[in-house]
Every structure is written in C-alpha cells, then in structure tokens.
mmCIF file of C-alpha atoms in Angstrom:
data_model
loop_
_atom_site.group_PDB
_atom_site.id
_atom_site.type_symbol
_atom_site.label_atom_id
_atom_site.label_comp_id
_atom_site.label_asym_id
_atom_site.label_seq_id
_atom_site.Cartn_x
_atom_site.Cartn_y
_atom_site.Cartn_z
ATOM 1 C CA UNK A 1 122.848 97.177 104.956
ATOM 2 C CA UNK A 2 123.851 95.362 108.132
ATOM 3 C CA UNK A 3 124.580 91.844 108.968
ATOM 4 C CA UNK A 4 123.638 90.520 112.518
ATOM 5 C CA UNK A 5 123.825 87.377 114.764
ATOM 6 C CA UNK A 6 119.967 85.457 115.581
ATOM 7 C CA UNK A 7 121.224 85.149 118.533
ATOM 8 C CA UNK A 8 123.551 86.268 121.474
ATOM 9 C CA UNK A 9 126.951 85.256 120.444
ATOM 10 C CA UNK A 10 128.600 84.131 116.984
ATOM 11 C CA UNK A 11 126.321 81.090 116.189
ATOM 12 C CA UNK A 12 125.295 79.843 112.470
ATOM 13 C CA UNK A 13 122.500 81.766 111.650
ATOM 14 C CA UNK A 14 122.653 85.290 110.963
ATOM 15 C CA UNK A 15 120.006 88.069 109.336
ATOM 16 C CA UNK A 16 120.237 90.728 107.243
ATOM 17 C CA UNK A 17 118.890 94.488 108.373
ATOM 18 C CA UNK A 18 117.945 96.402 105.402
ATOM 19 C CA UNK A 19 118.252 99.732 105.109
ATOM 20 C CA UNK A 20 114.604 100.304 104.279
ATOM 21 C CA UNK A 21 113.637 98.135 107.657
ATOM 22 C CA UNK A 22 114.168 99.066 111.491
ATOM 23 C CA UNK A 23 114.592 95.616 112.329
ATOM 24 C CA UNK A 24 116.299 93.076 110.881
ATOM 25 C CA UNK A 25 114.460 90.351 108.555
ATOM 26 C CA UNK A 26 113.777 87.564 110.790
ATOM 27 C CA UNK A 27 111.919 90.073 113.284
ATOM 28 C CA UNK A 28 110.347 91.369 109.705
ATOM 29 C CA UNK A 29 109.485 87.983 108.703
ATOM 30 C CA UNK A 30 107.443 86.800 111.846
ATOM 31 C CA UNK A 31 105.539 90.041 112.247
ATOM 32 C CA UNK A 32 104.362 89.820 108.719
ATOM 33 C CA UNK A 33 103.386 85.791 108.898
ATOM 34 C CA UNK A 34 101.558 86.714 112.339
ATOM 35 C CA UNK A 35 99.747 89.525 110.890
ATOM 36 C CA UNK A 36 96.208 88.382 110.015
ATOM 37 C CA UNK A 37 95.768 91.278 107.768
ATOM 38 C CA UNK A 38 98.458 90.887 105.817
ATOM 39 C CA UNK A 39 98.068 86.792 105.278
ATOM 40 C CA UNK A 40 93.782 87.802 104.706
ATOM 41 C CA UNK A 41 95.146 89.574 101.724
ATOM 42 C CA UNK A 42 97.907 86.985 100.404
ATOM 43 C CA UNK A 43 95.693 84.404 100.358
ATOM 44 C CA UNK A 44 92.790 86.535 98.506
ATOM 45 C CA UNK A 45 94.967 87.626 96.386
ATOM 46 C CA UNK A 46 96.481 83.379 95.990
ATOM 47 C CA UNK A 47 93.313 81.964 96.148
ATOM 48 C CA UNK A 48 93.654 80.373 93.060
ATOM 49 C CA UNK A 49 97.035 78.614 94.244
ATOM 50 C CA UNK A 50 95.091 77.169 97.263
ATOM 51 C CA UNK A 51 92.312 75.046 94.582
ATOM 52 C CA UNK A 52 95.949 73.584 92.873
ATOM 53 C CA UNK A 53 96.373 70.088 93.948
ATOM 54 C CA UNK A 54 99.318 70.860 96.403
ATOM 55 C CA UNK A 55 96.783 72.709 98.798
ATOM 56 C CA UNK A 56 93.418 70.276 98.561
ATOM 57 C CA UNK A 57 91.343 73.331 98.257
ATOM 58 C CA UNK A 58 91.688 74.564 101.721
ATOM 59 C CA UNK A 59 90.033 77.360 102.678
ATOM 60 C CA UNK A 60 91.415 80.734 103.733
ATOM 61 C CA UNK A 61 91.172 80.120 107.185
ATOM 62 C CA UNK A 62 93.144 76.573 106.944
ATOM 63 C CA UNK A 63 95.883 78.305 104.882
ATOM 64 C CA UNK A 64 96.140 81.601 107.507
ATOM 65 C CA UNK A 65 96.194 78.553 110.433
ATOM 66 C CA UNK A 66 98.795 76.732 108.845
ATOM 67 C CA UNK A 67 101.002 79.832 108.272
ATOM 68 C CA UNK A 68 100.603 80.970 111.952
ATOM 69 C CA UNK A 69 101.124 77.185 113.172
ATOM 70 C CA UNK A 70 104.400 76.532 111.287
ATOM 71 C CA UNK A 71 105.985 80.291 112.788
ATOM 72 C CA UNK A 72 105.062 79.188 116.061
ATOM 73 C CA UNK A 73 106.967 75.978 115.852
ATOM 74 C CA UNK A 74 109.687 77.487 114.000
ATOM 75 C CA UNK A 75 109.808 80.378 116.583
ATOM 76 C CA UNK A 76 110.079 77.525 119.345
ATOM 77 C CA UNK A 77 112.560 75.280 117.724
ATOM 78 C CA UNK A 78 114.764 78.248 117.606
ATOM 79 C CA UNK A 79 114.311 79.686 121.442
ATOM 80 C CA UNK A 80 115.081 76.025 122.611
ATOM 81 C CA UNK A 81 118.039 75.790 120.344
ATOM 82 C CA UNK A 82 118.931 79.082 121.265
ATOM 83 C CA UNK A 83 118.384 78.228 124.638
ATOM 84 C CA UNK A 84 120.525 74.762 124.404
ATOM 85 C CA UNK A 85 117.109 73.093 126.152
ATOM 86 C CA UNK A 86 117.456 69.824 127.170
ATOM 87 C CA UNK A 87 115.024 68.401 123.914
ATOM 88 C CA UNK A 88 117.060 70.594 121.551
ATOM 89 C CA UNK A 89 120.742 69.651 123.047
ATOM 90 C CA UNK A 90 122.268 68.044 120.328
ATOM 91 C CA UNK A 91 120.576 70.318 117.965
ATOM 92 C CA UNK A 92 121.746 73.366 115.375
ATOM 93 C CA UNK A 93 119.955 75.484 113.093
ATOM 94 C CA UNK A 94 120.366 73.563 110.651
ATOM 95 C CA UNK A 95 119.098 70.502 111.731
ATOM 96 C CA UNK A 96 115.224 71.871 111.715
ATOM 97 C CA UNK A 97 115.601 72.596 108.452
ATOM 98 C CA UNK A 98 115.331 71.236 104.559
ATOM 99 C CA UNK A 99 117.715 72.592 101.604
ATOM 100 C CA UNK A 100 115.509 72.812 98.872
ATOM 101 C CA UNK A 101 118.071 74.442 96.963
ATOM 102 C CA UNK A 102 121.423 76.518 97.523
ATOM 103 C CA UNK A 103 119.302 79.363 98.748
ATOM 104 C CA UNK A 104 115.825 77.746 99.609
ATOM 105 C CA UNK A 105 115.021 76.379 102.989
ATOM 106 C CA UNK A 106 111.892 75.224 104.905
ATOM 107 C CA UNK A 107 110.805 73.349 108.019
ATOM 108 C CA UNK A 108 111.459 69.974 108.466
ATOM 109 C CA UNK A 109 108.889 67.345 107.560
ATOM 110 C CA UNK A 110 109.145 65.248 110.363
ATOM 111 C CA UNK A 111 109.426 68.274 112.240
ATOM 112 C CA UNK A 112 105.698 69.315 112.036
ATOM 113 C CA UNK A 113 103.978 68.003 115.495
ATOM 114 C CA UNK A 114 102.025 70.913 115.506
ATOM 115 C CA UNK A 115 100.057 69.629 112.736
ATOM 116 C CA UNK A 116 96.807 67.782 112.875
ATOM 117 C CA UNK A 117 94.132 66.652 111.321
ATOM 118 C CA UNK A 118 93.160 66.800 107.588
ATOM 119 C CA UNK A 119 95.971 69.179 106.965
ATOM 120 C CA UNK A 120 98.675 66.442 108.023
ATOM 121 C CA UNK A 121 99.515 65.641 104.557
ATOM 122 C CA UNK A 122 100.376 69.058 103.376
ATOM 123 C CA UNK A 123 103.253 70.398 102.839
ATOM 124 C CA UNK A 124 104.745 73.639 104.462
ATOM 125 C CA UNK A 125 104.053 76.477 103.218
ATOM 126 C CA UNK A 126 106.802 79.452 104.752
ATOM 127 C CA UNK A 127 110.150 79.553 102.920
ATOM 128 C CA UNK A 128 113.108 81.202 104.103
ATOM 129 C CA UNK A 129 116.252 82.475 101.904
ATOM 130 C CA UNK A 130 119.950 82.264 102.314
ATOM 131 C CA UNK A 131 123.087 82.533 101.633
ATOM 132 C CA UNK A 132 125.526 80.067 103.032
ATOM 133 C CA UNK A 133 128.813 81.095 103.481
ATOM 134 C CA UNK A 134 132.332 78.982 102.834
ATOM 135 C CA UNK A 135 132.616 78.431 106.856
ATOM 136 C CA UNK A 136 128.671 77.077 107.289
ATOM 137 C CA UNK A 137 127.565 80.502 108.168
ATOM 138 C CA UNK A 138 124.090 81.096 107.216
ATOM 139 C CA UNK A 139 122.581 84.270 106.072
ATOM 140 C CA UNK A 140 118.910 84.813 106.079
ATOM 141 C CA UNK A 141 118.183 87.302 103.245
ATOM 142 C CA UNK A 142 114.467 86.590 103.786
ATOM 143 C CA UNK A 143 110.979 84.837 103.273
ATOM 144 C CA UNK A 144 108.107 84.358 101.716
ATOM 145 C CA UNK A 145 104.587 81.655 101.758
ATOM 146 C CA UNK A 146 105.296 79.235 99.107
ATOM 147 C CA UNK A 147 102.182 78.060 97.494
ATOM 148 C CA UNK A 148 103.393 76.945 93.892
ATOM 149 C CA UNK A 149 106.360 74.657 93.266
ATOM 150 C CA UNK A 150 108.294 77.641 90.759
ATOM 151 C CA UNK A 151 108.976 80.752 91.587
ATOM 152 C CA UNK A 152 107.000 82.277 89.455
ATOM 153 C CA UNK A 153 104.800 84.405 91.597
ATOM 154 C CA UNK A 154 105.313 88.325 91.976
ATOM 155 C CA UNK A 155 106.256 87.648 95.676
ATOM 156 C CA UNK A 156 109.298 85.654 94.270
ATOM 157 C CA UNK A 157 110.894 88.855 92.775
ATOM 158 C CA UNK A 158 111.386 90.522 96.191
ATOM 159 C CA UNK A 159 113.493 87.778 96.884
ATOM 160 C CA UNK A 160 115.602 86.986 94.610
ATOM 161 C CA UNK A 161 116.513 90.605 94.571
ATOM 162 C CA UNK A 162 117.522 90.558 97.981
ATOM 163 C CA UNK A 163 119.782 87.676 97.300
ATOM 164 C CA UNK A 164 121.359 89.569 94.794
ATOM 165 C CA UNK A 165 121.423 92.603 96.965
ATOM 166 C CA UNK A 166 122.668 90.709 99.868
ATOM 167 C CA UNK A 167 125.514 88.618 97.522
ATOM 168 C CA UNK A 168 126.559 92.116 96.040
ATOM 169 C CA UNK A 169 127.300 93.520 99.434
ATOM 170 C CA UNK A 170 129.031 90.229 100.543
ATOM 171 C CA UNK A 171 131.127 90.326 98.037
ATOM 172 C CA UNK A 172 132.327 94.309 98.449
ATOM 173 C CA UNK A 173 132.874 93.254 101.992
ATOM 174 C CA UNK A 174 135.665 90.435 100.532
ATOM 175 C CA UNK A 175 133.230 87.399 101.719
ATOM 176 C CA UNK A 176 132.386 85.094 99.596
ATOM 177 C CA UNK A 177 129.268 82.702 99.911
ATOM 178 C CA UNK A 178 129.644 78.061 99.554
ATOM 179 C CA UNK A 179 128.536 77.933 96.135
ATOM 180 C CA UNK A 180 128.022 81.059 94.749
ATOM 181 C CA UNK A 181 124.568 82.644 93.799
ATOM 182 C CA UNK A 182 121.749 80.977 91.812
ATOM 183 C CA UNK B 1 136.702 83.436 109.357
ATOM 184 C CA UNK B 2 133.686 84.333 107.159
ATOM 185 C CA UNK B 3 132.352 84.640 110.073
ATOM 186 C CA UNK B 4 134.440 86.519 111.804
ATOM 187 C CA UNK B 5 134.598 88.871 109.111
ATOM 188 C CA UNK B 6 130.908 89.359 109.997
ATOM 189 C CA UNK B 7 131.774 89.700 113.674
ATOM 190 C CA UNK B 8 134.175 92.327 112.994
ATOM 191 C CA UNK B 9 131.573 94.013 110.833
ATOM 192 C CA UNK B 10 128.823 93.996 113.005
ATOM 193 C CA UNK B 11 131.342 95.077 116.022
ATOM 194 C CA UNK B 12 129.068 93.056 118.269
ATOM 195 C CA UNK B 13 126.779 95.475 118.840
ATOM 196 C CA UNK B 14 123.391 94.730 116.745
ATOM 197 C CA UNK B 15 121.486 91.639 117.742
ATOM 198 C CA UNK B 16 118.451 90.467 115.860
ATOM 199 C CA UNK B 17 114.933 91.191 118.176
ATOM 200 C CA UNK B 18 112.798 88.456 116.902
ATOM 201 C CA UNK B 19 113.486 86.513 120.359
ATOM 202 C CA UNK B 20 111.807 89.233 122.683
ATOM 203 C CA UNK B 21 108.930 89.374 120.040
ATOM 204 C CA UNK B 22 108.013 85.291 119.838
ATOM 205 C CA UNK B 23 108.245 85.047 123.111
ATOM 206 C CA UNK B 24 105.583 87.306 124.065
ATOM 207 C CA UNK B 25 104.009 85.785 121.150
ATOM 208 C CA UNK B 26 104.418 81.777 122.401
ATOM 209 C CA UNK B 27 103.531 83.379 126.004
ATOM 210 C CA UNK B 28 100.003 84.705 124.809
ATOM 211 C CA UNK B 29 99.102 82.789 121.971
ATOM 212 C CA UNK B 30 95.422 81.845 123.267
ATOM 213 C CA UNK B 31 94.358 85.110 123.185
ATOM 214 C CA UNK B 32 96.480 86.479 120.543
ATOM 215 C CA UNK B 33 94.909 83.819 118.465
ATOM 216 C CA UNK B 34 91.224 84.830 119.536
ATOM 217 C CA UNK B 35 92.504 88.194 118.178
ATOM 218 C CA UNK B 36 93.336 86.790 114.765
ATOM 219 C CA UNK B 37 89.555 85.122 114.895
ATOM 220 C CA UNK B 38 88.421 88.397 115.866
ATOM 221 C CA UNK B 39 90.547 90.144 113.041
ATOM 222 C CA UNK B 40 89.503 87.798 110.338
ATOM 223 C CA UNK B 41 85.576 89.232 110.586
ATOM 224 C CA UNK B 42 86.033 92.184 110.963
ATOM 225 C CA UNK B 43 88.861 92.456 107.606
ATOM 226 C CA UNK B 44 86.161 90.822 105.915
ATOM 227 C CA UNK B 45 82.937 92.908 107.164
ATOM 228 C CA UNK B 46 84.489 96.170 106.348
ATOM 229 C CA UNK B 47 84.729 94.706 103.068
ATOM 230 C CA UNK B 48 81.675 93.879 102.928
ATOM 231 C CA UNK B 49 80.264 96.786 103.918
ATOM 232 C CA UNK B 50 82.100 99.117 101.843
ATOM 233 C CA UNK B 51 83.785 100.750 105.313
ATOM 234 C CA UNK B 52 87.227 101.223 105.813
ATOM 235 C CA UNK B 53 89.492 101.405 108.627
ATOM 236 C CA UNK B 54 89.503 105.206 109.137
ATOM 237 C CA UNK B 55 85.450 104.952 109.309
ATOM 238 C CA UNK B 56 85.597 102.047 111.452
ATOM 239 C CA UNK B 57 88.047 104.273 113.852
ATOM 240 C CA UNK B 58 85.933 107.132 113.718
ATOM 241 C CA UNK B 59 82.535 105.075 114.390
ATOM 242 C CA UNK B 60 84.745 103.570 117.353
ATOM 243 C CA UNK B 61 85.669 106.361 118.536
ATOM 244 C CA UNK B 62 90.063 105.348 118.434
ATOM 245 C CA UNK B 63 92.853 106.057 116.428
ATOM 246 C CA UNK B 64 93.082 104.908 112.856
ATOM 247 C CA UNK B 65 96.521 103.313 114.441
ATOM 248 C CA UNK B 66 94.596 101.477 117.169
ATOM 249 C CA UNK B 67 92.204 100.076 114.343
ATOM 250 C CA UNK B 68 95.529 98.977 112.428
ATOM 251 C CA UNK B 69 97.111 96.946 115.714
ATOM 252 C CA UNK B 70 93.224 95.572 115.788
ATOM 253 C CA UNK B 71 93.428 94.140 112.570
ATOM 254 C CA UNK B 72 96.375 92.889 112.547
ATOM 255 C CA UNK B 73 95.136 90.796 115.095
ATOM 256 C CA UNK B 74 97.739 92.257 117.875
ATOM 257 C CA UNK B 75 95.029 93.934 120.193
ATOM 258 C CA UNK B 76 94.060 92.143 123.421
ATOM 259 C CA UNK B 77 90.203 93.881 123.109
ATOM 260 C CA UNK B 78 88.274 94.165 126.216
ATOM 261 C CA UNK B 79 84.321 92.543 125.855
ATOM 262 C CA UNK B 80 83.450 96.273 125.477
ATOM 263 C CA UNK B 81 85.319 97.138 123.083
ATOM 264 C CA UNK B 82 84.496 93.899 120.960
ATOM 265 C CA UNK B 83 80.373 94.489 121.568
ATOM 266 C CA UNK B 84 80.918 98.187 120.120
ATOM 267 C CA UNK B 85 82.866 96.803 116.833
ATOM 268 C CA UNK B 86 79.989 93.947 116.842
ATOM 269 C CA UNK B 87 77.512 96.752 116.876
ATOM 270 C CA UNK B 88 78.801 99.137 114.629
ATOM 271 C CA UNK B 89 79.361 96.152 112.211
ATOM 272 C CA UNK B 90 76.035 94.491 112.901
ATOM 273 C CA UNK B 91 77.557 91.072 112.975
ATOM 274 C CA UNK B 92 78.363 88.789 116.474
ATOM 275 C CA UNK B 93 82.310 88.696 116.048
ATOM 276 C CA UNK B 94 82.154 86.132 119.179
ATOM 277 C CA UNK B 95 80.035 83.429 119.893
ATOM 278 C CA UNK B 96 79.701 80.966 122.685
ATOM 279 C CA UNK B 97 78.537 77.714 122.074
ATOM 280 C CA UNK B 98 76.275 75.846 123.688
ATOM 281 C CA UNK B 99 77.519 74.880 127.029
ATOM 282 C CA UNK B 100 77.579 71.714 128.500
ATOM 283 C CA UNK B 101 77.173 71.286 132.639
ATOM 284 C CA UNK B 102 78.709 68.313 133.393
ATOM 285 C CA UNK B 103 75.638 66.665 135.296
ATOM 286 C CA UNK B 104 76.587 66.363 138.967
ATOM 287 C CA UNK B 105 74.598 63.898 140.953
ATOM 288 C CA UNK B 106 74.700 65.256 144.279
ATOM 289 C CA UNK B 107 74.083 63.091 147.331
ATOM 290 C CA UNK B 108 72.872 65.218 150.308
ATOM 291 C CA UNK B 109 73.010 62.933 153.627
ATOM 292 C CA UNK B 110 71.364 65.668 154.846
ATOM 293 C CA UNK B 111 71.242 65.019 159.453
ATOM 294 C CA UNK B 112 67.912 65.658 160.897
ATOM 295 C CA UNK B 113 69.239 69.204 161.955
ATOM 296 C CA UNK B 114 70.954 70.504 158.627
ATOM 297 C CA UNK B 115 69.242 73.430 157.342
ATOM 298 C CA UNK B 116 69.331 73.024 153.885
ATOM 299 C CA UNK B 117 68.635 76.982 153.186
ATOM 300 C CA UNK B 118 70.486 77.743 149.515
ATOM 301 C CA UNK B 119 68.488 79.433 146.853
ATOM 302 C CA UNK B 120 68.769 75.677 144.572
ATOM 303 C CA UNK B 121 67.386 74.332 147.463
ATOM 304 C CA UNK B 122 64.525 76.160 148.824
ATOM 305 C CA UNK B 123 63.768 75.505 145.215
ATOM 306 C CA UNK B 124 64.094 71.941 144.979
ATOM 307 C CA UNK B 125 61.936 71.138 148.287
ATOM 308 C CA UNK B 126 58.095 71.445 147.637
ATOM 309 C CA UNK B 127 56.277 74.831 149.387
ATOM 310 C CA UNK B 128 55.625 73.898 152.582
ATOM 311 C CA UNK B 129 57.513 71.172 153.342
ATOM 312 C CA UNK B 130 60.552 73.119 154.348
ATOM 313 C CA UNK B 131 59.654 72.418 157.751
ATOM 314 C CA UNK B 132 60.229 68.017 157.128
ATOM 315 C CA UNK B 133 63.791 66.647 157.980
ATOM 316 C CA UNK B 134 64.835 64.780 154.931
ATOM 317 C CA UNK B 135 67.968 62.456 153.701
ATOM 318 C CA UNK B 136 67.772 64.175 150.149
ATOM 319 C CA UNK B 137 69.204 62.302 147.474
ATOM 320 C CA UNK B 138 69.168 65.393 144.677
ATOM 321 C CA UNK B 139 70.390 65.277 140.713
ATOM 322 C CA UNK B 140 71.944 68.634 139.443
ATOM 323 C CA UNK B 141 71.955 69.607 136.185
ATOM 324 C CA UNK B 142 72.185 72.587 133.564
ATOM 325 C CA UNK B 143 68.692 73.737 134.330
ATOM 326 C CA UNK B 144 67.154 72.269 137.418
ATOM 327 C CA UNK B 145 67.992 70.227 140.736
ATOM 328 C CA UNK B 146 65.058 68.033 141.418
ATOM 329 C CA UNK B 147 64.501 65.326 144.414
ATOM 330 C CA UNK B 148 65.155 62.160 143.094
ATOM 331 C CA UNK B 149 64.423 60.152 146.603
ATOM 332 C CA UNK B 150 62.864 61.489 149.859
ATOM 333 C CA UNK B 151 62.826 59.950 152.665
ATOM 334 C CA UNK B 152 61.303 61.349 156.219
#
C-alpha cells in the first residue's frame, strides 16, 4: 500500500494506491462513476433504493446523470483549487465538502450549480471516505454511490474494510489519524 | 508532521493521475456524454437480446476489448461504426429530431441586371418568366422559397 499527494506538492488531500490497483483511488473512483456500464448495473441492481422516498422514483437514466454530473463538478472544483483559479482563490479541499461523519464526506449542498430541474431537491448521491489525520491531512481511502441513509448495503463493506486496512497501515507507519477509527 | 511523515514515505515520487484523466474528460464531455447515451442502448439491447459482448464483437467485426471501451461509454464511434451496431442490434441508437429552419425572410432588391441564377431560384420564378427583371421580395423556409411580391 502507498500513500500519495492529489496533487503536485504537499497539499491536504492525499489517496491511497492499493496494492490490488495500478492507480491510486481517486483515479479508481472517477473511472468507475464515469463508466456507464458499471453505474447501468448499480442502479439495476439498486433499483429498489431509487422508488425509497430519498430518490422520488427517478429513473435509471436520472440516477446515472446525476452520478456523472456531481464527478464532473467535483472533478472541476478540484482542478481550479488545484489550479489556485481566480473563483477558487480563497478555497481548500475542504471547503467543497460536507463531514457527514469522521470518515464520511460528500459535495457541498450549495455547491451543486450543475443541477437543474426536477432533480434540484435531491440530495447527492457519491460519497467519499477518509481518514483525517492529527495535522488536517486528509486521506481518501475511497468511494462509493450512496443511495440509503445506513450503510447497510453490500457496497458499504468494501469500505469500511479499506478504512480499516488503510488505519492498520497508518498506524505500523507510527501515524496516527484526528479521532481515531469508527 | 503527519504529513511529512507521508512525504518522507512517498519520497515524492508518486503523484495521483486523476488530473490528466478529468481533464480530458471536462475537455470532451459533449461527446463523451453522447457515448454514455450511446452505451446505455446498447448495455440494455444485448440484454435484451440474449447477446453478449464477445458476440456483439464478433458480429462487429473488433476486439472484445474495443466492445468493452464502447460500453463503457469511452469510445468516440465514427457514424459508421454506430449504423453497423444499429444494424446488428436492429434498433436506431441515434436519432435526430425534427429540425427546425429558422424561417428567413429574404429581401432580394434584385437591379434590373442581376441574374438571379441559383438552383432555389430558378425554382422560385415561374417557367418562362426567367427572362422578366424583377424586385423579388422572396420568404425562405424549411421546404420551399416562394415569391411573396413581384413587381416588373
């Protein structure tokens, strides 16, 4: 397992490259939310999460838009941060997103411009997981769509285990995370 | 100095790839999301049609790999390669909707020696009177340009 910077240079965020992956998980993450088989076959497979009164009954379609919409913002909001851009100046990482919990984070509410329509009032649906460290560092362990508010779906396994993978290796390496795990 | 613990670590050599991905990605998303469209039917006819995506490849005439990146909804198809797929799955995986011409109206001032000799033309001026000098006042539109005032 290896530990690497989002970006050029020492900044907050920072992603985990499993062993099992070529790339790290961020790069994992968007290929999977962009890949319209893959999200065809979550949301099958989900459908019955979509009819829940979170998700209005929207179709497959409106669910696979929504997914691709909110990892084009997000991949945006982190180029221009990245890229210190004059609308994103003031702005870190953390800023464009929501703590949902000590390891749980998603997109900004007020963030979403790129939504429209009926679909305004929904809420997002990609999750990312961390671990935060004692100096603000954040470590993306990884992702997952969020269609139910527990984690009780299959999908929630994966990544809870790589928390506990990720925590485990932290801690052999003598670095400890803000308040530890779970 | 968590951090820097990481730092040390990593040695500063690794650095994630996402950014050269989602920017090719925010740099072609029109198309890349036609792809997904295009993706979406065909996932779902190959299903329906009890195919899979070696048979689909093979009726194609491509790698099984190339089928993958297809429906995935990475491929940048050509028309040609779309009409096969729509063929071999007997379904329209495009479609264009009806297109509306904005409606022009054109106003020819046309000088008593302007030869007014375009294809729309020669059909908009009666047989035979191609010979007459005319101000033409002429209305275009999706399917026809017609005279709307004459005057010798």
């Amino acid at each position: 397992m290896e530990i690497i910077p989002t970006f050029d240079g020492a900044v907050d965020l920072w992603c985990v490259v499993y062993p099992e992956d070529k790339v790290d998980i961020l790069t994992v993450l968007f290929e999977k939310w962009t890949d319209t088989e893959y999200l065809l076959e979550f949301f099958v497979k989900n459908i019955n999460d979509l009819n829940g009164t979170s998700w209005q009954g929207i179709s497959i379609d409106e669910a696979i838009k929504l997914v691709i919409d909110e990892v084009y913002y997000l991949q945006e909001k982190l180029i221009c941060i990245n890229n210190k851009l004059p609308e994103c100046w003031n702005l870190t990482v953390r800023d464009i997103f929501t703590t949902l919990n000590k390891q749980e984070f998603m997109l900004r509410k007020h963030e979403e411009r790129f939504r429209k329509g009926k679909i305004d009032s929904l809420p997002q649906m990609l999750r990312l997981y961390a671990i935060e460290l004692e100096d603000n560092t954040i470590i993306l362990t990884g992702g997952t769509i969020k269609l139910t508010d527990k984690m009780d779906r299959p999908h929630f396994d994966i990544e809870f285990t790589r928390l506990v993978r990720v925590n485990d290796y932290l801690k052999s390496e003598l670095i400890y995370s803000k308040e530890g795990l779970l | 100095m968590s951090r820097e613990k990481l730092i040390t670590l990593n040695k500063g050599v690794k650095k994630s790839t996402w950014v050269e991905d989602a920017k090719f990605r925010l740099a072609n998303r029109k198309w890349l999301n036609y792809s997904h469209e295009i993706a979406k039917r065909i996932l779902t006819e190959i299903k329906e049609k009890n195919l899979n995506q070696n048979k689909l490849a093979m009726a194609m005439g491509i790698s099984a790999q190339h089928i993958s990146q297809i429906v995935k909804g990475r491929e940048n198809l050509t028309l040609e390669s779309i009409a096969k797929l729509s063929t071999i799955l007997e379904v329209e995986l495009i479609s264009f909707p009806r297109y509306k011409y904005s409606s022009v109206a054109l106003i020819a001032n046309l000088n008593n020696n302007t030869v007014f000799n375009s294809a729309v033309t020669s059909s908009a001026i009666p047989d035979g009177d191609n010979s007459l000098q005319y101000t033409l006042v002429i209305k275009a539109d999706a399917t026809r340009v017609s005279i709307i005032n004459k005057a010798a």
